[in-house]
Tab-separated table of C-alpha atoms in Angstrom:
chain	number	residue	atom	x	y	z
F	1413	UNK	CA	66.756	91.227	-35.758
F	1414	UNK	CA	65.761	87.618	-36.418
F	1415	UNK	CA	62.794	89.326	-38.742
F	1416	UNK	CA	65.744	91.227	-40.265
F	1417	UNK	CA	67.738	88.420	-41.257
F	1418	UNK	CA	65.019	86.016	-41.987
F	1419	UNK	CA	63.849	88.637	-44.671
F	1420	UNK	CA	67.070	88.681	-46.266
F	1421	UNK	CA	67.177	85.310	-46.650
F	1422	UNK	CA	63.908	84.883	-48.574
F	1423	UNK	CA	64.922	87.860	-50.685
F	1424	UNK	CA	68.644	86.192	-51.371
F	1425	UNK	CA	67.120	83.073	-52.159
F	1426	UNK	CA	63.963	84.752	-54.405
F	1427	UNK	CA	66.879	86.521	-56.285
F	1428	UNK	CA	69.173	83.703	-56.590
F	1429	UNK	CA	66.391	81.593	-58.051
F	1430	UNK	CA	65.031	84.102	-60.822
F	1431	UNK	CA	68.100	84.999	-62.001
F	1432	UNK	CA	69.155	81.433	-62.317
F	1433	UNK	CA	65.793	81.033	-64.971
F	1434	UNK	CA	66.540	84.573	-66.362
F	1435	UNK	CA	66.806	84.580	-70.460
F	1436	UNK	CA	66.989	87.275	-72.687
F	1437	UNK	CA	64.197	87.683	-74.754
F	1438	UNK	CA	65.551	86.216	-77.453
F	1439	UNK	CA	66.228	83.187	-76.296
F	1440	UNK	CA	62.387	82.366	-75.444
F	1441	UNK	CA	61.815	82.367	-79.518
F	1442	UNK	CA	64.737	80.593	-80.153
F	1443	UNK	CA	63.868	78.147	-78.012
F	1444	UNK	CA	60.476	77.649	-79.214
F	1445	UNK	CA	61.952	75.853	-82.064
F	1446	UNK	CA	63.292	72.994	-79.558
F	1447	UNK	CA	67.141	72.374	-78.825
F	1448	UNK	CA	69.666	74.304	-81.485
F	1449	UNK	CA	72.803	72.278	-82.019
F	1450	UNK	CA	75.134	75.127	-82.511
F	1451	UNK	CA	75.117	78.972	-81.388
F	1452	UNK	CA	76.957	81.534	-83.041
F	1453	UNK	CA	76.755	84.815	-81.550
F	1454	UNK	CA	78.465	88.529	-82.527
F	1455	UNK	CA	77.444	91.915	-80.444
F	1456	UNK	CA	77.965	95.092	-80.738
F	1457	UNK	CA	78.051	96.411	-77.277
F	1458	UNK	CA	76.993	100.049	-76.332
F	1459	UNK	CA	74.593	101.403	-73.315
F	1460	UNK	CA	71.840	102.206	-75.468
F	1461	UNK	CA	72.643	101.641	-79.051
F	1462	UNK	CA	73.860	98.335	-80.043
F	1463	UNK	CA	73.383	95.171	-82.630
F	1464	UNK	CA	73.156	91.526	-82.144
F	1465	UNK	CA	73.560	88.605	-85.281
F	1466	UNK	CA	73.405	85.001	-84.039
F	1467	UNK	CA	72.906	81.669	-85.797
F	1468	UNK	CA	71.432	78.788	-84.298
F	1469	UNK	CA	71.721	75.440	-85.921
F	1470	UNK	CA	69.420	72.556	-85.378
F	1471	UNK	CA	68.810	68.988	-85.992
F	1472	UNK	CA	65.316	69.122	-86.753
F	1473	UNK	CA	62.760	71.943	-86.639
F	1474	UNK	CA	58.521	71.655	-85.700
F	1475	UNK	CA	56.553	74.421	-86.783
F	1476	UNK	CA	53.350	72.868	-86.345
F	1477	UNK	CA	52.857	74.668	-82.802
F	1478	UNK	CA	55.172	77.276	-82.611
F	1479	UNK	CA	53.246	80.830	-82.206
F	1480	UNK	CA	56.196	83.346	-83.098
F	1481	UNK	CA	57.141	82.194	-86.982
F	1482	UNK	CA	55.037	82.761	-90.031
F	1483	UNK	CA	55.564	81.371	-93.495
F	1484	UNK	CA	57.320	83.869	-95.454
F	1485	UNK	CA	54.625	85.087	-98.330
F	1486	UNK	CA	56.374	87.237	-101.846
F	1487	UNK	CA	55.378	90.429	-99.747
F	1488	UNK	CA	57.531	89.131	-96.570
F	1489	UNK	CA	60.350	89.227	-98.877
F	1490	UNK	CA	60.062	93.154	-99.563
F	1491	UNK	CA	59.555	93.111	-95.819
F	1492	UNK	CA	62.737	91.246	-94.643
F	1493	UNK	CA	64.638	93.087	-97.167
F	1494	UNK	CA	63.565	96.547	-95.930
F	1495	UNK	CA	64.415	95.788	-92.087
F	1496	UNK	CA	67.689	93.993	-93.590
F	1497	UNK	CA	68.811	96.953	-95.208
F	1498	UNK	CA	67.999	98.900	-92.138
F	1499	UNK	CA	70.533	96.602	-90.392
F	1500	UNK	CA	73.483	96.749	-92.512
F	1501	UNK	CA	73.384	100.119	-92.369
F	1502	UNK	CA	74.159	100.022	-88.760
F	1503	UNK	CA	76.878	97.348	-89.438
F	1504	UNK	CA	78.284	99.931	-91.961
F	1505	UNK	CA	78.142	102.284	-89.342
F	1506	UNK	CA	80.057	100.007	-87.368
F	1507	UNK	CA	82.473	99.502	-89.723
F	1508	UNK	CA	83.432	102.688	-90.257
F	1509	UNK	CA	84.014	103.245	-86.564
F	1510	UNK	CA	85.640	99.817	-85.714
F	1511	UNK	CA	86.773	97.835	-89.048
F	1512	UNK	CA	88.487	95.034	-86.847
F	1513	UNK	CA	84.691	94.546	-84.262
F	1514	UNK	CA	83.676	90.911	-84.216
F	1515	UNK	CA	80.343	91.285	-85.555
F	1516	UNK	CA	81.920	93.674	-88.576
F	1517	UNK	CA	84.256	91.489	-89.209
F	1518	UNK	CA	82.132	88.007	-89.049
F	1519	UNK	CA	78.875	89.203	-90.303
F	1520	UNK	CA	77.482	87.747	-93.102
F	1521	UNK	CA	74.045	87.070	-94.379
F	1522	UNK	CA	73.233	85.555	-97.815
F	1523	UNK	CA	69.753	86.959	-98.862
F	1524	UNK	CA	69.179	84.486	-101.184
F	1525	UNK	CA	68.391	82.150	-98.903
F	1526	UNK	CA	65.075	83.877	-97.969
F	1527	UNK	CA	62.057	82.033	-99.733
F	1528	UNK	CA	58.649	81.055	-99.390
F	1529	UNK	CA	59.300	77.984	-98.231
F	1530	UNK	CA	60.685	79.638	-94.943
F	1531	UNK	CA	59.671	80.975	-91.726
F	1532	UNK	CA	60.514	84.361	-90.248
F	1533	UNK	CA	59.028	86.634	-86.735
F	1534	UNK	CA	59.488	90.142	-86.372
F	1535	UNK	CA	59.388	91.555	-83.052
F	1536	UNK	CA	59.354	95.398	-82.864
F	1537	UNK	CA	59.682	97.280	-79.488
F	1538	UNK	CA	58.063	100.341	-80.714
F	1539	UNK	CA	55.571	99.537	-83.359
F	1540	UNK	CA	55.180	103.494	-84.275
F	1541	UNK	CA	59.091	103.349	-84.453
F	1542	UNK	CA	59.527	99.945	-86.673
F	1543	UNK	CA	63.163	100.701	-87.492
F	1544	UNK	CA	64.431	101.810	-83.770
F	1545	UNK	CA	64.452	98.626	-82.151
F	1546	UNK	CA	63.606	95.500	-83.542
F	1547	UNK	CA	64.287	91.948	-83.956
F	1548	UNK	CA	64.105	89.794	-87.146
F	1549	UNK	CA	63.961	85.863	-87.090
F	1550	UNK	CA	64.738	84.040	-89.805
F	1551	UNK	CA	64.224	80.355	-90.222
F	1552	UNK	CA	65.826	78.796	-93.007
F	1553	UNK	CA	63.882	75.772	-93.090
F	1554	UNK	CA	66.423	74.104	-95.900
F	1555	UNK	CA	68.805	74.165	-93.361
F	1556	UNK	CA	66.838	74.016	-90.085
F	1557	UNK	CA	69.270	77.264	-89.331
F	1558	UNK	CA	68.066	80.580	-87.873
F	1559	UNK	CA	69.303	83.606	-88.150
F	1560	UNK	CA	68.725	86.359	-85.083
F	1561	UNK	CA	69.413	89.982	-86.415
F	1562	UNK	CA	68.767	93.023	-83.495
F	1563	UNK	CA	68.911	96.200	-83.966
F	1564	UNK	CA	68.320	98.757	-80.784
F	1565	UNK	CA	69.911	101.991	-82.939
């Protein structure tokens, strides 16, 4: 019994602690560009299918070590713009569904902000499947402001 109970204990505390450090996946790339300033966040829940668009502010922004972001080259641009239009079709999905849904309602992305002089990371679940589940980073370096689009449709 003591065995019993003393397992349980390591286990409790072996779960408590890991899901005390637990962050999405997400977050880790985010983060890799040091402490953001402001979050703003809009989901579009579902079980399997479902859309994330977040903007994280920051002060200041290194790049000189970070091993996720790229400069963006003239052929990124065609890139970004491809998965971007693969996006907002899923928001105008969503809108037809649910015109009043926080991330219909308060999404907004201004393509023209995307230039060479930027930074952007594409992470793709499913490289044989690049539009099924993805993620796009987009560093706005003008700004020091990224923008966090995820589709899993």
């Amino acid at each position: 019994m003591k065995k019993c109970l003393c397992l349980i204990l390591i286990l409790t505390v072996l779960c408590s602690t890991t899901a005390c450090d637990f962050q999405p996946e997400y977050m880790k790339v985010v983060s890799s560009l040091g402490h953001y300033t402001e979050k703003i966040f809009y989901e579009s829940d579902g079980w399997q299918d479902f859309t994330y668009f977040g903007i994280f502010r920051f002060n200041t922004v290194d790049m000189t070590e970070n091993t996720y972001f790229s400069p963006i080259t003239a052929a990124d641009i065609d890139r970004i713009h491809d998965f971007l239009d693969d996006y907002e079709s899923w928001i105008q999905v969503e809108r037809q569904n649910d015109p009043g849904h926080e991330l219909v309602v308060n999404y907004a992305f201004d393509r023209s902000l995307i230039d060479t002089a930027d930074y952007f990371y594409i992470n793709l679940k499913y490289p044989d499947k690049p539009t099924y589940n993805y993620d796009i980073y987009f560093l706005d370096i003008q700004t020091n402001t990224l923008y966090f689009f995820h589709s899993n449709i």
